[in-house]
XYZ file of C-alpha atoms in Angstrom:
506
model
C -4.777 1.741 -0.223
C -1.317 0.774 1.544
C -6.178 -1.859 4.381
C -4.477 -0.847 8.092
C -4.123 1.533 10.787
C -5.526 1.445 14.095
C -7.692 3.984 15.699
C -4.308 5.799 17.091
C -2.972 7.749 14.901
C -0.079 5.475 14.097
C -2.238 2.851 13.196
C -4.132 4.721 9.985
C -4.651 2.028 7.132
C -7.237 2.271 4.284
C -7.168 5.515 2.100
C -10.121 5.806 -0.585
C -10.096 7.947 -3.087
C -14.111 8.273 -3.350
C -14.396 10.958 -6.270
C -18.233 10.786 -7.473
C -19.912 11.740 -9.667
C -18.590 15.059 -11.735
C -19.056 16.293 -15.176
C -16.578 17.798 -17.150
C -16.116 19.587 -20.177
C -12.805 19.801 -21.429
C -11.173 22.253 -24.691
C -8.388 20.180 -25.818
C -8.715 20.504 -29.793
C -10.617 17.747 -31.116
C -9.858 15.160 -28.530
C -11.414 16.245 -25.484
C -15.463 15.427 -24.727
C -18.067 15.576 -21.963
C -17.343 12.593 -19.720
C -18.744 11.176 -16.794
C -16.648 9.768 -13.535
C -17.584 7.705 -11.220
C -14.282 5.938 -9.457
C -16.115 5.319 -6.048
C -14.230 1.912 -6.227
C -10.989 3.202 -5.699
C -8.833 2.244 -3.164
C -5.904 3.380 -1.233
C -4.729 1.250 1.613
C -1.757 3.206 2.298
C -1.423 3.259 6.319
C -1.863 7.041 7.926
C 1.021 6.396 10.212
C 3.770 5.589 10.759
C 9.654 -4.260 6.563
C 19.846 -15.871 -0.356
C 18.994 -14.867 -3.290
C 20.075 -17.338 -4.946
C 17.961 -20.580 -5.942
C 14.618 -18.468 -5.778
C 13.733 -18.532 -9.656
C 12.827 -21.636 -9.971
C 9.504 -24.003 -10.385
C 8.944 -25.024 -6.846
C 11.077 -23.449 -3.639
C 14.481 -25.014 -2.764
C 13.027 -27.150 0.156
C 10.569 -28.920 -2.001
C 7.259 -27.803 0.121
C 5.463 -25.504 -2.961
C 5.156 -25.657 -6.422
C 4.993 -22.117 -7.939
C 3.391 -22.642 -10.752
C 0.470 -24.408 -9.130
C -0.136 -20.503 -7.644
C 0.119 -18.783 -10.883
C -3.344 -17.077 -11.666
C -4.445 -17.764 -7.991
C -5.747 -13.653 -7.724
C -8.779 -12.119 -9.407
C -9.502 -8.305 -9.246
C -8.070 -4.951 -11.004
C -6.151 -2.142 -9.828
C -9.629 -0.569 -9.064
C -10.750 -2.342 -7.399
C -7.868 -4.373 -5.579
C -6.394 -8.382 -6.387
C -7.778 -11.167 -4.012
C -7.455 -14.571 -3.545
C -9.829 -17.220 -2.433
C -8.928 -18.425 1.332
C -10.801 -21.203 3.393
C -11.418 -20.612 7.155
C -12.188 -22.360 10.145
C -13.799 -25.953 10.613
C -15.336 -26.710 8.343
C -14.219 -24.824 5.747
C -16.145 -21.131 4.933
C -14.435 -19.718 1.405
C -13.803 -15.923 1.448
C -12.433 -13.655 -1.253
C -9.591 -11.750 0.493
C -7.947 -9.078 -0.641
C -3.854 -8.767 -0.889
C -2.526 -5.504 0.212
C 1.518 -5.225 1.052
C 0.832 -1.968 2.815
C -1.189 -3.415 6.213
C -0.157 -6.308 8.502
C -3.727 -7.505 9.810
C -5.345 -10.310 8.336
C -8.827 -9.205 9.253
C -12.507 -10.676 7.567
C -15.458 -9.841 7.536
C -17.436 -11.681 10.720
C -20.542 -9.943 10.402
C -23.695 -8.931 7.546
C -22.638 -6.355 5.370
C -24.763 -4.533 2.833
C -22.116 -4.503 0.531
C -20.638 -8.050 0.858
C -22.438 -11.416 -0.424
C -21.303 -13.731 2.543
C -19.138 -13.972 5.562
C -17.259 -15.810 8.292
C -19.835 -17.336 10.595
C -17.178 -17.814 13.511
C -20.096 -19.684 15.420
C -19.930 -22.236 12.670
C -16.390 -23.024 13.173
C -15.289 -25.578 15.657
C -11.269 -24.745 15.497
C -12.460 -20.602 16.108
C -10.720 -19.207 19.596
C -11.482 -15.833 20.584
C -8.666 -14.058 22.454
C -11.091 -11.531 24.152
C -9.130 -8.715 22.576
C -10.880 -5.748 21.072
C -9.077 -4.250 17.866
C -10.013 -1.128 15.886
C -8.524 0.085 12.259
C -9.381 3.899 11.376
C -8.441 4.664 7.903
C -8.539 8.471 6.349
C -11.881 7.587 4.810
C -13.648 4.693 6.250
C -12.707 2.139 9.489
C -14.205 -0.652 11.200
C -13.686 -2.881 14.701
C -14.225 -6.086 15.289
C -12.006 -8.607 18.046
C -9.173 -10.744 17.298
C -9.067 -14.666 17.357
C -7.280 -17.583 15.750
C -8.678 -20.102 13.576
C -7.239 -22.711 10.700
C -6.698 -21.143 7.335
C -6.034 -23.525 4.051
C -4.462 -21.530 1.488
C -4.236 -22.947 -2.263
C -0.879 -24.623 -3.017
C 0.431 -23.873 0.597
C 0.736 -27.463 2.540
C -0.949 -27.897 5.609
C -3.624 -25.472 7.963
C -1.355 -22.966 9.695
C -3.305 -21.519 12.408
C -3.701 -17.741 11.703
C -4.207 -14.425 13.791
C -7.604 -12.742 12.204
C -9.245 -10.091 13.336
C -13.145 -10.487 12.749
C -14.737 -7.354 11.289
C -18.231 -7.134 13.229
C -18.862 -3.576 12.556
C -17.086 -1.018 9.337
C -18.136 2.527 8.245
C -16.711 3.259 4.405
C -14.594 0.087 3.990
C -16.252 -2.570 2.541
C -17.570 -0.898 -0.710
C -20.061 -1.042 -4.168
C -19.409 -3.515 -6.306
C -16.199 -5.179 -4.909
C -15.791 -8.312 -4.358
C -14.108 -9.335 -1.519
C -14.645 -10.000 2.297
C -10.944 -9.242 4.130
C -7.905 -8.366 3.635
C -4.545 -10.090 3.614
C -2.078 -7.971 5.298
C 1.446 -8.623 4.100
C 3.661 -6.210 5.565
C 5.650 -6.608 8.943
C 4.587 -7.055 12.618
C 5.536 -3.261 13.477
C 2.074 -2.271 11.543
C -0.042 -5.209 12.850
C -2.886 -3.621 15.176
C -3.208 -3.204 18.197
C 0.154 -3.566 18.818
C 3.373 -6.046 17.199
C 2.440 -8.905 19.530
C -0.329 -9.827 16.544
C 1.758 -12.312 14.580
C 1.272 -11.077 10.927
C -0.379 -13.951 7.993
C 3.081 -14.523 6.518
C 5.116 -14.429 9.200
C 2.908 -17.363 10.736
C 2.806 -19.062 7.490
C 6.691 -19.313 7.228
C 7.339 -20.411 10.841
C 4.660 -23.389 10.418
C 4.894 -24.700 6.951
C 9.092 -23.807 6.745
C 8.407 -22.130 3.006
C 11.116 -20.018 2.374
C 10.343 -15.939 3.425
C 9.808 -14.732 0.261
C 6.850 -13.914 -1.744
C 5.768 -12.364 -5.089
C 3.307 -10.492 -6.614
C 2.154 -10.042 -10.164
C -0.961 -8.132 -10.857
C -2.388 -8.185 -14.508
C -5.487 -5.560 -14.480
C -3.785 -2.886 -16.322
C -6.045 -1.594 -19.169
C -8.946 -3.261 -18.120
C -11.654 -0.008 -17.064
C -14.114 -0.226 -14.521
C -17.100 -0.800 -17.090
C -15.841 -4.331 -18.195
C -17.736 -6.693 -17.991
C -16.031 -9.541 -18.404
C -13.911 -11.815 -16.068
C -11.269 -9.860 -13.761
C -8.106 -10.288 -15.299
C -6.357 -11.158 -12.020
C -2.796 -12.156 -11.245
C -0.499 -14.830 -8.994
C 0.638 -14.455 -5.700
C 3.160 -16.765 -5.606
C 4.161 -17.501 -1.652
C 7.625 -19.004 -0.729
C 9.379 -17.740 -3.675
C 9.499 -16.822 -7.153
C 7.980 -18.295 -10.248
C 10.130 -17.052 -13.451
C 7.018 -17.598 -15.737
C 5.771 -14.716 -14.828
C 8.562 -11.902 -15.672
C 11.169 -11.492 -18.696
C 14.849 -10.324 -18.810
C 16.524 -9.869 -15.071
C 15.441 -9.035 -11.493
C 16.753 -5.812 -10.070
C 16.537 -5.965 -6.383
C 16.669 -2.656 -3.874
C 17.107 -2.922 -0.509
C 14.201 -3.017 1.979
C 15.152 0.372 3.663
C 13.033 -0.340 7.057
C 11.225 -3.723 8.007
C 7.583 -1.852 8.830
C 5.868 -1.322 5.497
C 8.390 -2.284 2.382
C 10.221 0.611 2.492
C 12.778 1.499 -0.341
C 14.507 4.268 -1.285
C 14.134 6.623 -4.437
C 16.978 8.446 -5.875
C 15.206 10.551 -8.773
C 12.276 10.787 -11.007
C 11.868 11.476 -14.881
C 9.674 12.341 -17.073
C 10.449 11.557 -20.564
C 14.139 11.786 -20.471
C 13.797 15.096 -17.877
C 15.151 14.830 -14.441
C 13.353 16.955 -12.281
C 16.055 17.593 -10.277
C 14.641 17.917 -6.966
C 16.759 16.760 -4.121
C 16.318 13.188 -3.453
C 15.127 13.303 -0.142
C 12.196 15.238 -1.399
C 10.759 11.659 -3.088
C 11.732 9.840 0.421
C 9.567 12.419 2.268
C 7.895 10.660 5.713
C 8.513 7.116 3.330
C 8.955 5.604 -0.063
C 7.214 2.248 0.245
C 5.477 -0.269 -2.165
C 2.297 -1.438 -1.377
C -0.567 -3.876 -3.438
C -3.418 -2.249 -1.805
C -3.073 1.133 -3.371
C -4.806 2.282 -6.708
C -2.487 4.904 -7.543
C 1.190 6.213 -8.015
C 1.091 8.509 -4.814
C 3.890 11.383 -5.027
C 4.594 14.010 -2.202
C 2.641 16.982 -2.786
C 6.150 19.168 -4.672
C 6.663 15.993 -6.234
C 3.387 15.405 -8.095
C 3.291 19.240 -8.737
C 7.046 18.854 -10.571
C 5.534 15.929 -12.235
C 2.173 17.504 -13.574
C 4.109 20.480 -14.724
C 6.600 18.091 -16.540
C 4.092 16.146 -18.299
C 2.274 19.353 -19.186
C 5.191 20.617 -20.386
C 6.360 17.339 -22.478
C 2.939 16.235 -23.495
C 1.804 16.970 -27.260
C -2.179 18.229 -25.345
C -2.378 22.073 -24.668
C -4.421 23.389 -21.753
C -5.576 20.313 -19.785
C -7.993 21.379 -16.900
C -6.296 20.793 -13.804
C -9.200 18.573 -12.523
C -7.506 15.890 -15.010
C -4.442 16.350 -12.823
C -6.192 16.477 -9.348
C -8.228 13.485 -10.128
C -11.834 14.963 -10.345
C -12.536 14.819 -13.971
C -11.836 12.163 -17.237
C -10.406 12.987 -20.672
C -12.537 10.991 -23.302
C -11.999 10.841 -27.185
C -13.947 9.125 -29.618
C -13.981 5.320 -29.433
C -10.928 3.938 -30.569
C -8.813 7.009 -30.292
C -6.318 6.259 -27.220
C -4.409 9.413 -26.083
C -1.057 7.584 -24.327
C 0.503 8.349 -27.725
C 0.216 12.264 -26.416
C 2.525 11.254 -22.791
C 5.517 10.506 -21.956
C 6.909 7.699 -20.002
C 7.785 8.102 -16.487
C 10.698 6.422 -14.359
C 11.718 5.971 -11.294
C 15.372 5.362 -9.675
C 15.784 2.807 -7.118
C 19.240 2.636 -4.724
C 20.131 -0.917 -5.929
C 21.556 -3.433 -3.535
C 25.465 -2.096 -4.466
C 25.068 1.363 -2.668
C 26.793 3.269 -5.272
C 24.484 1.952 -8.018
C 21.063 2.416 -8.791
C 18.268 0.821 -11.980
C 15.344 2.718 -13.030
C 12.178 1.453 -13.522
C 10.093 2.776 -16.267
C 6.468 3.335 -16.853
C 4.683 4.175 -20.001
C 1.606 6.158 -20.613
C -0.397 3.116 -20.954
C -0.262 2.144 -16.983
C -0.912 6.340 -15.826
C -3.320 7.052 -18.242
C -6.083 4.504 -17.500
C -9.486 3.942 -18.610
C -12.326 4.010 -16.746
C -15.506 3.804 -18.770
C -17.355 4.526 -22.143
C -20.316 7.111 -23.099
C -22.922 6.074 -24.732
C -20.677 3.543 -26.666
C -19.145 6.578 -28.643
C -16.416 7.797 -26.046
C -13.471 6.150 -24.198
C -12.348 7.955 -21.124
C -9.539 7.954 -18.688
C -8.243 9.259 -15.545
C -4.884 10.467 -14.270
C -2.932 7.293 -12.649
C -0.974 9.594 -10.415
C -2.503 11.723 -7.014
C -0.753 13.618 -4.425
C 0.080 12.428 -1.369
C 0.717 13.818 2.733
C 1.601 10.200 3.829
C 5.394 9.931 1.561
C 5.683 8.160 -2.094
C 3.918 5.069 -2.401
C 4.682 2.930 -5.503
C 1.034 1.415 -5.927
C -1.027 -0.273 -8.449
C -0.682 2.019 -11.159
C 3.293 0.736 -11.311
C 3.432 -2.299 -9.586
C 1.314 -3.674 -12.727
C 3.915 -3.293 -15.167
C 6.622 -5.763 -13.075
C 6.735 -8.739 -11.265
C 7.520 -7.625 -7.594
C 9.474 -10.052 -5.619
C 9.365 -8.976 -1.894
C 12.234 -10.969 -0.499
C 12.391 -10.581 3.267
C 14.786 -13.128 3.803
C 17.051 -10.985 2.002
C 15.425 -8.063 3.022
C 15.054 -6.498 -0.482
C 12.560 -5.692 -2.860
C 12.734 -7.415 -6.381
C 11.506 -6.064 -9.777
C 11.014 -7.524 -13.320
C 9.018 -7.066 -16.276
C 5.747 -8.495 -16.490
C 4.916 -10.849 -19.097
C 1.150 -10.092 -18.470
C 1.939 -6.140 -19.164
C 1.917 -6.072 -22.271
C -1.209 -7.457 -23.104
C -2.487 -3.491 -22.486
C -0.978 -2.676 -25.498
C -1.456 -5.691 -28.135
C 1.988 -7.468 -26.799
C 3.960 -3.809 -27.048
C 6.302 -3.419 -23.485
C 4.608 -0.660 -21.543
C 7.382 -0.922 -19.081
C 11.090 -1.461 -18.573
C 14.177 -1.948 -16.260
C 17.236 -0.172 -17.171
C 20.429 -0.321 -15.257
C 23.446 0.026 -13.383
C 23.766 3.372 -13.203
C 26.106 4.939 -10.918
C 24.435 6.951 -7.876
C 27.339 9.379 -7.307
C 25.445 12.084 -8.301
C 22.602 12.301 -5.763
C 23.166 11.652 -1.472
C 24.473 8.646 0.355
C 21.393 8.186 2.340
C 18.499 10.298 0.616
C 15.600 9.037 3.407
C 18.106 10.329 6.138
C 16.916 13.610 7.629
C 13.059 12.907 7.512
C 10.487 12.622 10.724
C 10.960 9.879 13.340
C 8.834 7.029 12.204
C 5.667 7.145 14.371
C 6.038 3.540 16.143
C 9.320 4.140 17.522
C 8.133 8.203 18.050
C 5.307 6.666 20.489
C 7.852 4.691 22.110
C 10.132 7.320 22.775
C 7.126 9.491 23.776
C 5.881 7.082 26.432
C 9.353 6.630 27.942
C 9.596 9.603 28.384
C 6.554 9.978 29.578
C 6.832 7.329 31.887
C 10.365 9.090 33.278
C 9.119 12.332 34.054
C 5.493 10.534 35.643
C 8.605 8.960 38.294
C 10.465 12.249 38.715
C 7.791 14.529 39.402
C 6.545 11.576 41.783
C 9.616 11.497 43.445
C 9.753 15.890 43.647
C 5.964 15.697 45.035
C 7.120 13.126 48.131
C 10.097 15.320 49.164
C 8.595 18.310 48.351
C 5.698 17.487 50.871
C 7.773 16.129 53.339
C 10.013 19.016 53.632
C 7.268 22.154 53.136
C 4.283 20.774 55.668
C 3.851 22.972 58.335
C 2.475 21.965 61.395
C -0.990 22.354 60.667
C -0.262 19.954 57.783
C -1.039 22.427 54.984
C 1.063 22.497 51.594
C 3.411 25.074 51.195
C 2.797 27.692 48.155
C 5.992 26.015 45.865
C 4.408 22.294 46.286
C 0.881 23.335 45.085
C 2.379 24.439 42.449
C 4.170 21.592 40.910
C 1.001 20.210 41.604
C -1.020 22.388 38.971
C 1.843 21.622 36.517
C 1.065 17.959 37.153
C -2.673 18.352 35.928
């Protein structure tokens, strides 16, 4: 929850999945208890609306500028509850928590008191603050807020210099800025087309490459998989490694797939399996409105026949008879006695990706252990977990719930998406992969182009829509003058036919 989306529709960003409090009794023989779920803290910044290869793995990038591994663990958080980063802003310095989401291109803080937040940027304390006197508003399907945009000096750990950054103050939010997280903004990643109000707003990266010259690449691993919303203990956290990619952090190779459209990271899916079961659904049904991967959303978001094809496979496959569909819809937990995990009762679940030779494709794999997650105890007695996976009227959106079992290497320069195994995966599942990367496999079998055929993207659809606009505006102009100079009478009244392309007009 894709943190983004302005108050047009086009411009939708932050999607929360706010489920609660509900009590549920389940029947599943011997394994299934009274639970109780409270996932308030989701998130789901997926956007309403309508981004050389070689000599990246290694230590520092080619030019010499970075050191990778001096970013390695340089995010805190959980899939929950989102990654951030600790940023400095402004002169002097004001630390903020900011949260990385690859679904949203404003970087945007919080510039005013918030119940719900500890501190934030004072912009009256900063001498190197410039407002530019333009409003901005995000409106997200639950939750928004406005604020005004302005520049300031940003110092980012391991990143050379203090690039001077677009933000967009927050001085007023309804439902974004929640319980018990613990950050102040949000670091939009994706490309200008989503940055709000309109593309002029250079996006974080994109300034961040043209000042400091670091290569445009960055990369993303995010190590909160397993860890439930009751821990206690220190976030687990990840690296967001900016100007390339640090090969610490992943085993065995990188399988890239092309970036499909520069606006969110848009890729293309071919098919979907659960277990070794295709679901054989035509492969434009997974690209439906967009297939895109994005940091800022909890969950692995499937188009609505999609996630019904998927539900009914894993019912099907899975070893547990008559689950309550409020598992599946996301309302209610599973629990079993402490100690007694249930992934052994899924199967895994895998994805195809068009790989960077058109007629090829790699799958990436998922195992129970990132879908079925836990979420809290019961009275020390019960663990409990929810269903990783939701529906979704906004396209496929490869979120948290998958992006934590690979290293994701979002290589614009390239324009391609990268994926490897985690190293930090595993540690779910007492060292034991809980994901994989298989591949080449031919794509023969499924279409050329399987996002051709959907719904103009929105962006270029309001384009197109005030062209057009703007033509007919100038030809009914034009058809009102020479209409009224050729139908006045000589009393100067309008004729019958010219009063009524004026009623059309209104």
């Amino acid at each position: 929850m894709a943190y983004h989306k302005g108050s047009i529709p086009f411009r939708a960003l932050f999607i929360m999945l706010c489920f609660g409090m509900a009590k549920s009794l389940y029947t599943i023989p011997l394994k299934i208890f009274i639970g109780t779920f409270n996932s308030s803290l989701d998130l789901d910044l997926t956007p309403m609306k309508r981004i050389q290869a070689s000599g990246l793995s290694l230590a520092s990038d080619p030019a010499g500028i970075v050191n990778f591994l001096d970013m390695v663990t340089n995010l805190q958080g959980d899939s929950g509850r989102g990654y951030y980063m600790e940023m400095t802003l402004g002169t002097p310095g004001q630390k903020l928590n900011i949260l990385v989401d690859t679904g949203s291109s404003n970087f945007a803080v919080a510039a005013a008191a918030h119940p719900f937040i500890t501190h934030f940027f004072n912009t009256v304390l900063s001498s190197t603050y410039q407002s530019t006197g333009r409003g901005v508003a995000v409106k997200y399907t639950q939750g928004n807020w406005e604020g005004e945009l302005g520049t300031d000096h940003v110092r980012i750990p391991s990143i050379p210099g203090t690039p001077t950054i677009n933000i967009a103050t927050i001085l007023s939010s309804n439902g974004f800025f929640l319980p018990g997280v613990n950050w102040q903004g949000i670091l939009g990643l994706a490309y200008p087309l989503l940055a709000q109000p309109d593309s002029s707003v250079e996006p974080f990266f994109n300034s961040v490459v043209r000042q400091t010259g670091i290569p445009d690449v960055f990369s993303l691993q995010m190590c909160g998989a397993g860890l439930s919303d009751s821990t206690t203990a220190d976030p687990a956290g990840g690296s967001l490694v900016m100007g390339g990619v640090e090969p610490t952090l992943y085993s065995g190779s990188m399988w890239y797939t092309p970036i499909k459209e520069e606006w969110y990271y848009q890729v293309e899916v071919l098919k979907l399996e659960v277990g070794d079961q295709n679901l054989n659904l035509d492969c434009k049904e997974y690209n439906q409105d967009k297939a895109i991967v994005d940091s800022g959303t909890t969950l692995l978001r499937l188009p609505v026949n999609v996630f019904n094809a998927v539900v009914e496979a894993i019912s099907r496959t899975s070893l547990i008879q008559d689950f309550t569909s409020g598992f599946w819809g996301g309302t209610k937990l599973a629990c079993w006695l402490k100690g007694e995990t249930p992934w052994r009762f899924f199967p895994k679940l895998s994805i195809y990706l068009r790989a960077t030779n058109n007629s090829q494709s790699f799958k990436i794999s998922i195992l129970p252990q990132l879908y079925i997650q836990p979420i809290t105890d019961v009275d020390g007695r019960l663990d409990c977990f929810r269903f990783g996976i939701s529906s979704s009227a906004n396209g496929l959106v490869i979120g948290a719930t998958v992006m934590e079992g690979f290293y994701v290497v979002f290589d614009r320069a390239e324009k391609r998406v990268g994926f490897a195994v985690s190293r930090c995966a595993g540690e779910v599942n007492g060292g034991l992969a809980v994901s994989e990367i298989l591949g080449p496999f031919s794509s023969a079998d499924v279409a050329s182009d399987c996002a051709a055929g959907g719904l103009l993207k929105e962006p270029l659809l309001w384009v197109i829509s005030y062209a057009l606009m703007a033509v007919c505006a100038v030809v009914l102009l034009i058809l009102l003058l020479l209409l009224s100079c050729r139908h006045r009478d000589r009393s100067g009244e309008i004729t019958d036919e010219s009063s009524l392309v004026r009623h059309r007009i209104k």
